[in-house]
PDB file of N, CA and C in Angstrom:
ATOM      1  N   UNK A1330     120.834 111.791  98.088  1.00 64.00           N
ATOM      2  CA  UNK A1330     119.891 111.020  97.016  1.00 64.00           C
ATOM      3  C   UNK A1330     119.466 111.300  95.976  1.00 64.00           C
ATOM      4  N   UNK A1331     119.781 110.768  95.058  1.00 88.00           N
ATOM      5  CA  UNK A1331     119.000 110.573  93.848  1.00 88.00           C
ATOM      6  C   UNK A1331     117.884 109.482  92.934  1.00 88.00           C
ATOM      7  N   UNK A1332     118.017 108.646  94.046  1.00 89.00           N
ATOM      8  CA  UNK A1332     117.269 107.412  93.530  1.00 89.00           C
ATOM      9  C   UNK A1332     116.089 106.504  94.941  1.00 89.00           C
ATOM     10  N   UNK A1333     115.401 106.797  94.403  1.00 91.00           N
ATOM     11  CA  UNK A1333     114.329 105.670  95.341  1.00 91.00           C
ATOM     12  C   UNK A1333     114.281 104.201  95.053  1.00 91.00           C
ATOM     13  N   UNK A1334     113.340 103.495  95.774  1.00 93.00           N
ATOM     14  CA  UNK A1334     113.180 102.390  95.239  1.00 93.00           C
ATOM     15  C   UNK A1334     111.718 101.533  96.510  1.00 93.00           C
ATOM     16  N   UNK A1335     111.200 101.379  95.188  1.00 92.00           N
ATOM     17  CA  UNK A1335     109.608 100.822  95.490  1.00 92.00           C
ATOM     18  C   UNK A1335     109.372  99.778  95.313  1.00 92.00           C
ATOM     19  N   UNK A1336     109.203  98.937  97.239  1.00 95.00           N
ATOM     20  CA  UNK A1336     108.387  97.587  97.098  1.00 95.00           C
ATOM     21  C   UNK A1336     107.050  97.310  96.864  1.00 95.00           C
ATOM     22  N   UNK A1337     107.261  96.748  96.308  1.00 93.00           N
ATOM     23  CA  UNK A1337     105.516  95.858  96.149  1.00 93.00           C
ATOM     24  C   UNK A1337     105.641  94.367  95.968  1.00 93.00           C
ATOM     25  N   UNK A1338     104.518  94.022  96.314  1.00 94.00           N
ATOM     26  CA  UNK A1338     104.020  92.304  96.079  1.00 94.00           C
ATOM     27  C   UNK A1338     102.492  92.076  95.263  1.00 94.00           C
ATOM     28  N   UNK A1339     102.712  91.664  94.354  1.00 93.00           N
ATOM     29  CA  UNK A1339     101.810  91.126  93.411  1.00 93.00           C
ATOM     30  C   UNK A1339     102.203  89.803  92.953  1.00 93.00           C
ATOM     31  N   UNK A1340     100.537  89.217  92.542  1.00 92.00           N
ATOM     32  CA  UNK A1340     100.359  87.615  92.286  1.00 92.00           C
ATOM     33  C   UNK A1340      98.998  87.453  91.881  1.00 92.00           C
ATOM     34  N   UNK A1341      98.471  86.709  90.934  1.00 90.00           N
ATOM     35  CA  UNK A1341      97.377  86.373  90.337  1.00 90.00           C
ATOM     36  C   UNK A1341      96.575  85.184  91.218  1.00 90.00           C
ATOM     37  N   UNK A1342      95.751  85.286  91.071  1.00 86.00           N
ATOM     38  CA  UNK A1342      94.768  84.498  91.388  1.00 86.00           C
ATOM     39  C   UNK A1342      93.718  84.019  90.724  1.00 86.00           C
ATOM     40  N   UNK A1343      92.280  83.472  90.485  1.00 89.00           N
ATOM     41  CA  UNK A1343      91.691  82.822  90.057  1.00 89.00           C
ATOM     42  C   UNK A1343      90.822  84.002  89.991  1.00 89.00           C
ATOM     43  N   UNK A1344      90.666  84.669  90.903  1.00 89.00           N
ATOM     44  CA  UNK A1344      89.742  85.783  91.255  1.00 89.00           C
ATOM     45  C   UNK A1344      90.490  87.646  90.486  1.00 89.00           C
ATOM     46  N   UNK A1345      91.508  87.315  89.939  1.00 90.00           N
ATOM     47  CA  UNK A1345      92.318  88.885  89.505  1.00 90.00           C
ATOM     48  C   UNK A1345      93.487  88.494  89.918  1.00 90.00           C
ATOM     49  N   UNK A1346      93.963  90.013  90.253  1.00 89.00           N
ATOM     50  CA  UNK A1346      95.624  89.878  90.490  1.00 89.00           C
ATOM     51  C   UNK A1346      95.498  91.262  91.563  1.00 89.00           C
ATOM     52  N   UNK A1347      95.794  90.470  92.671  1.00 90.00           N
ATOM     53  CA  UNK A1347      96.535  90.897  94.183  1.00 90.00           C
ATOM     54  C   UNK A1347      97.740  91.825  94.325  1.00 90.00           C
ATOM     55  N   UNK A1348      97.519  93.319  94.575  1.00 90.00           N
ATOM     56  CA  UNK A1348      99.064  94.178  94.388  1.00 90.00           C
ATOM     57  C   UNK A1348      98.557  94.502  96.089  1.00 90.00           C
ATOM     58  N   UNK A1349     100.447  94.627  96.871  1.00 91.00           N
ATOM     59  CA  UNK A1349     100.457  95.242  97.934  1.00 91.00           C
ATOM     60  C   UNK A1349     101.452  96.366  97.624  1.00 91.00           C
ATOM     61  N   UNK A1350     101.448  97.123  98.111  1.00 92.00           N
ATOM     62  CA  UNK A1350     102.358  98.264  98.209  1.00 92.00           C
ATOM     63  C   UNK A1350     102.970  98.426  99.807  1.00 92.00           C
ATOM     64  N   UNK A1351     104.593  97.822  99.608  1.00 95.00           N
ATOM     65  CA  UNK A1351     105.223  97.423 100.773  1.00 95.00           C
ATOM     66  C   UNK A1351     106.007  98.970 101.530  1.00 95.00           C
ATOM     67  N   UNK A1352     106.622  99.566 100.434  1.00 95.00           N
ATOM     68  CA  UNK A1352     107.024 100.741 100.554  1.00 95.00           C
ATOM     69  C   UNK A1352     107.931 101.131  99.772  1.00 95.00           C
ATOM     70  N   UNK A1353     108.397 102.533 100.447  1.00 94.00           N
ATOM     71  CA  UNK A1353     109.390 103.121  99.706  1.00 94.00           C
ATOM     72  C   UNK A1353     110.751 103.379  99.818  1.00 94.00           C
ATOM     73  N   UNK A1354     112.002 103.094  99.814  1.00 96.00           N
ATOM     74  CA  UNK A1354     112.861 102.884 100.688  1.00 96.00           C
ATOM     75  C   UNK A1354     114.399 103.324  99.660  1.00 96.00           C
ATOM     76  N   UNK A1355     114.968 103.959 100.731  1.00 94.00           N
ATOM     77  CA  UNK A1355     116.431 104.664 100.566  1.00 94.00           C
ATOM     78  C   UNK A1355     117.266 103.911  99.774  1.00 94.00           C
ATOM     79  N   UNK A1356     117.723 102.957  99.778  1.00 93.00           N
ATOM     80  CA  UNK A1356     118.586 101.801  99.181  1.00 93.00           C
ATOM     81  C   UNK A1356     117.856 100.188  98.366  1.00 93.00           C
ATOM     82  N   UNK A1357     118.745  99.464  98.164  1.00 94.00           N
ATOM     83  CA  UNK A1357     118.175  98.047  97.485  1.00 94.00           C
ATOM     84  C   UNK A1357     118.135  97.262  98.562  1.00 94.00           C
ATOM     85  N   UNK A1358     119.424  97.699  99.625  1.00 96.00           N
ATOM     86  CA  UNK A1358     119.382  96.644 100.432  1.00 96.00           C
ATOM     87  C   UNK A1358     118.483  96.661 101.562  1.00 96.00           C
ATOM     88  N   UNK A1359     117.280  98.363 101.932  1.00 97.00           N
ATOM     89  CA  UNK A1359     116.755  98.495 103.235  1.00 97.00           C
ATOM     90  C   UNK A1359     115.447  97.718 101.793  1.00 97.00           C
ATOM     91  N   UNK A1360     115.544  97.313 100.600  1.00 96.00           N
ATOM     92  CA  UNK A1360     114.451  96.405 100.386  1.00 96.00           C
ATOM     93  C   UNK A1360     114.463  94.691 100.673  1.00 96.00           C
ATOM     94  N   UNK A1361     115.354  94.649 100.195  1.00 96.00           N
ATOM     95  CA  UNK A1361     115.745  93.053 100.615  1.00 96.00           C
ATOM     96  C   UNK A1361     115.432  92.729 102.341  1.00 96.00           C
ATOM     97  N   UNK A1362     115.794  93.605 103.076  1.00 97.00           N
ATOM     98  CA  UNK A1362     116.061  93.579 104.529  1.00 97.00           C
ATOM     99  C   UNK A1362     114.281  93.522 104.814  1.00 97.00           C
ATOM    100  N   UNK A1363     113.647  93.970 104.092  1.00 97.00           N
ATOM    101  CA  UNK A1363     111.640  94.247 104.162  1.00 97.00           C
ATOM    102  C   UNK A1363     110.956  92.925 103.596  1.00 97.00           C
ATOM    103  N   UNK A1364     111.992  91.959 102.887  1.00 97.00           N
ATOM    104  CA  UNK A1364     111.402  91.045 101.935  1.00 97.00           C
ATOM    105  C   UNK A1364     111.740  89.434 103.173  1.00 97.00           C
ATOM    106  N   UNK A1365     112.730  89.985 103.656  1.00 97.00           N
ATOM    107  CA  UNK A1365     113.037  88.738 104.830  1.00 97.00           C
ATOM    108  C   UNK A1365     112.768  88.986 105.944  1.00 97.00           C
ATOM    109  N   UNK A1366     111.974  90.609 106.134  1.00 96.00           N
ATOM    110  CA  UNK A1366     111.152  90.293 107.717  1.00 96.00           C
ATOM    111  C   UNK A1366     109.564  89.454 107.286  1.00 96.00           C
ATOM    112  N   UNK A1367     109.143  90.330 106.500  1.00 96.00           N
ATOM    113  CA  UNK A1367     107.891  90.142 105.865  1.00 96.00           C
ATOM    114  C   UNK A1367     107.210  88.444 105.274  1.00 96.00           C
ATOM    115  N   UNK A1368     108.537  87.616 104.342  1.00 95.00           N
ATOM    116  CA  UNK A1368     108.363  86.677 103.340  1.00 95.00           C
ATOM    117  C   UNK A1368     107.528  85.419 103.812  1.00 95.00           C
ATOM    118  N   UNK A1369     107.411  85.550 105.381  1.00 95.00           N
ATOM    119  CA  UNK A1369     107.211  84.364 105.948  1.00 95.00           C
ATOM    120  C   UNK A1369     105.859  84.339 106.689  1.00 95.00           C
ATOM    121  N   UNK A1370     104.973  86.028 106.322  1.00 95.00           N
ATOM    122  CA  UNK A1370     104.218  86.075 106.941  1.00 95.00           C
ATOM    123  C   UNK A1370     102.820  85.991 105.883  1.00 95.00           C
ATOM    124  N   UNK A1371     101.594  86.079 106.960  1.00 92.00           N
ATOM    125  CA  UNK A1371     100.035  85.772 105.482  1.00 92.00           C
ATOM    126  C   UNK A1371     100.092  86.752 104.553  1.00 92.00           C
ATOM    127  N   UNK A1372      99.551  86.203 103.505  1.00 86.00           N
ATOM    128  CA  UNK A1372      99.469  86.874 102.372  1.00 86.00           C
ATOM    129  C   UNK A1372     100.774  86.819 101.310  1.00 86.00           C
ATOM    130  N   UNK A1373     102.002  86.956 101.986  1.00 93.00           N
ATOM    131  CA  UNK A1373     103.241  86.776 101.548  1.00 93.00           C
ATOM    132  C   UNK A1373     103.833  85.376 101.251  1.00 93.00           C
ATOM    133  N   UNK A1374     104.045  84.480 102.042  1.00 93.00           N
ATOM    134  CA  UNK A1374     104.372  83.128 102.132  1.00 93.00           C
ATOM    135  C   UNK A1374     104.027  82.429 101.183  1.00 93.00           C
ATOM    136  N   UNK A1375     102.869  82.656 100.701  1.00 91.00           N
ATOM    137  CA  UNK A1375     102.182  81.844  99.646  1.00 91.00           C
ATOM    138  C   UNK A1375     102.772  82.292  98.119  1.00 91.00           C
ATOM    139  N   UNK A1376     103.296  83.257  98.347  1.00 93.00           N
ATOM    140  CA  UNK A1376     104.039  83.824  96.806  1.00 93.00           C
ATOM    141  C   UNK A1376     104.894  84.561  97.127  1.00 93.00           C
ATOM    142  N   UNK A1377     106.144  83.734  97.428  1.00 93.00           N
ATOM    143  CA  UNK A1377     107.401  84.170  97.579  1.00 93.00           C
ATOM    144  C   UNK A1377     107.649  85.008  96.032  1.00 93.00           C
ATOM    145  N   UNK A1378     107.770  84.409  95.133  1.00 94.00           N
ATOM    146  CA  UNK A1378     108.512  84.913  94.043  1.00 94.00           C
ATOM    147  C   UNK A1378     107.419  86.452  93.566  1.00 94.00           C
ATOM    148  N   UNK A1379     106.877  86.783  94.660  1.00 94.00           N
ATOM    149  CA  UNK A1379     105.748  87.906  94.278  1.00 94.00           C
ATOM    150  C   UNK A1379     106.420  89.126  94.507  1.00 94.00           C
ATOM    151  N   UNK A1380     107.671  89.290  95.041  1.00 95.00           N
ATOM    152  CA  UNK A1380     108.144  90.634  95.523  1.00 95.00           C
ATOM    153  C   UNK A1380     108.774  91.203  94.167  1.00 95.00           C
ATOM    154  N   UNK A1381     108.909  93.086  94.268  1.00 93.00           N
ATOM    155  CA  UNK A1381     109.552  93.409  93.215  1.00 93.00           C
ATOM    156  C   UNK A1381     109.592  94.503  93.668  1.00 93.00           C
ATOM    157  N   UNK A1382     111.012  94.943  93.008  1.00 93.00           N
ATOM    158  CA  UNK A1382     111.244  95.975  93.594  1.00 93.00           C
ATOM    159  C   UNK A1382     111.612  97.218  92.231  1.00 93.00           C
ATOM    160  N   UNK A1383     111.039  98.157  92.148  1.00 89.00           N
ATOM    161  CA  UNK A1383     111.299  99.329  90.805  1.00 89.00           C
ATOM    162  C   UNK A1383     112.345 100.195  91.622  1.00 89.00           C
ATOM    163  N   UNK A1384     113.251 100.776  90.621  1.00 88.00           N
ATOM    164  CA  UNK A1384     113.871 101.873  90.582  1.00 88.00           C
ATOM    165  C   UNK A1384     113.329 103.337  90.259  1.00 88.00           C
ATOM    166  N   UNK A1385     113.161 103.980  90.949  1.00 85.00           N
ATOM    167  CA  UNK A1385     112.654 105.222  90.899  1.00 85.00           C
ATOM    168  C   UNK A1385     113.776 107.126  90.603  1.00 85.00           C
ATOM    169  N   UNK A1386     113.720 107.635  89.715  1.00 83.00           N
ATOM    170  CA  UNK A1386     114.652 108.523  89.886  1.00 83.00           C
ATOM    171  C   UNK A1386     114.021 109.804  90.546  1.00 83.00           C
ATOM    172  N   UNK A1387     114.866 110.753  91.222  1.00 81.00           N
ATOM    173  CA  UNK A1387     114.253 111.291  92.554  1.00 81.00           C
ATOM    174  C   UNK A1387     114.094 112.748  91.685  1.00 81.00           C
ATOM    175  N   UNK A1388     113.486 113.581  91.561  1.00 78.00           N
ATOM    176  CA  UNK A1388     112.820 115.136  90.823  1.00 78.00           C
ATOM    177  C   UNK A1388     113.022 115.279  89.437  1.00 78.00           C
ATOM    178  N   UNK A1389     112.128 113.808  89.207  1.00 72.00           N
ATOM    179  CA  UNK A1389     111.975 113.602  88.116  1.00 72.00           C
ATOM    180  C   UNK A1389     110.069 113.145  87.115  1.00 72.00           C
ATOM    181  N   UNK A1390     109.499 113.741  86.596  1.00 69.00           N
ATOM    182  CA  UNK A1390     108.669 113.479  85.849  1.00 69.00           C
ATOM    183  C   UNK A1390     108.756 112.307  85.273  1.00 69.00           C
ATOM    184  N   UNK A1391     107.466 111.882  85.565  1.00 64.00           N
ATOM    185  CA  UNK A1391     106.925 110.203  84.750  1.00 64.00           C
ATOM    186  C   UNK A1391     107.891 110.423  83.082  1.00 64.00           C
ATOM    187  N   UNK A1392     107.311 111.185  82.522  1.00 63.00           N
ATOM    188  CA  UNK A1392     107.592 111.207  81.026  1.00 63.00           C
ATOM    189  C   UNK A1392     109.463 111.191  81.131  1.00 63.00           C
ATOM    190  N   UNK A1393     110.251 111.655  81.971  1.00 60.00           N
ATOM    191  CA  UNK A1393     111.239 112.032  81.897  1.00 60.00           C
ATOM    192  C   UNK A1393     112.369 110.661  82.120  1.00 60.00           C
ATOM    193  N   UNK A1394     111.916 109.354  82.260  1.00 56.00           N
ATOM    194  CA  UNK A1394     112.490 108.059  83.098  1.00 56.00           C
ATOM    195  C   UNK A1394     111.301 107.005  82.641  1.00 56.00           C
ATOM    196  N   UNK A1395     111.783 106.331  82.240  1.00 59.00           N
ATOM    197  CA  UNK A1395     111.643 104.656  82.253  1.00 59.00           C
ATOM    198  C   UNK A1395     111.518 103.965  83.131  1.00 59.00           C
ATOM    199  N   UNK A1396     110.374 103.410  84.204  1.00 58.00           N
ATOM    200  CA  UNK A1396     110.790 102.129  85.675  1.00 58.00           C
ATOM    201  C   UNK A1396     111.644 101.232  85.656  1.00 58.00           C
ATOM    202  N   UNK A1397     112.555 100.959  86.077  1.00 57.00           N
ATOM    203  CA  UNK A1397     113.194  99.968  86.245  1.00 57.00           C
ATOM    204  C   UNK A1397     113.284  98.825  86.912  1.00 57.00           C
ATOM    205  N   UNK A1398     112.467  97.566  86.609  1.00 57.00           N
ATOM    206  CA  UNK A1398     112.428  96.766  87.605  1.00 57.00           C
ATOM    207  C   UNK A1398     113.745  95.499  87.692  1.00 57.00           C
ATOM    208  N   UNK A1399     113.969  96.324  89.025  1.00 62.00           N
ATOM    209  CA  UNK A1399     115.373  95.668  89.626  1.00 62.00           C
ATOM    210  C   UNK A1399     115.091  93.834  89.852  1.00 62.00           C
ATOM    211  N   UNK A1400     115.725  93.166  89.075  1.00 61.00           N
ATOM    212  CA  UNK A1400     115.792  91.338  89.368  1.00 61.00           C
ATOM    213  C   UNK A1400     116.842  90.855  89.738  1.00 61.00           C
ATOM    214  N   UNK A1401     116.800  89.886  90.735  1.00 56.00           N
ATOM    215  CA  UNK A1401     118.348  89.337  91.252  1.00 56.00           C
ATOM    216  C   UNK A1401     118.579  88.105  90.241  1.00 56.00           C
TER     217      UNK A1401
END
């Protein structure tokens, strides 16, 4: 495994930004499955567009790579 995928959910309200770390997954498909499983739950259902997946290379320091936001 050379890459992991970080799944998080964030959205803005009048009170500020709300961010939730969902998990770290070994492939993109597992992130998609997690989104399907939780998208109808409180805290997510009202902000379906708030899910984000970031691809992160393994065994690198932050200075060695740029985070890649994966968009459908």
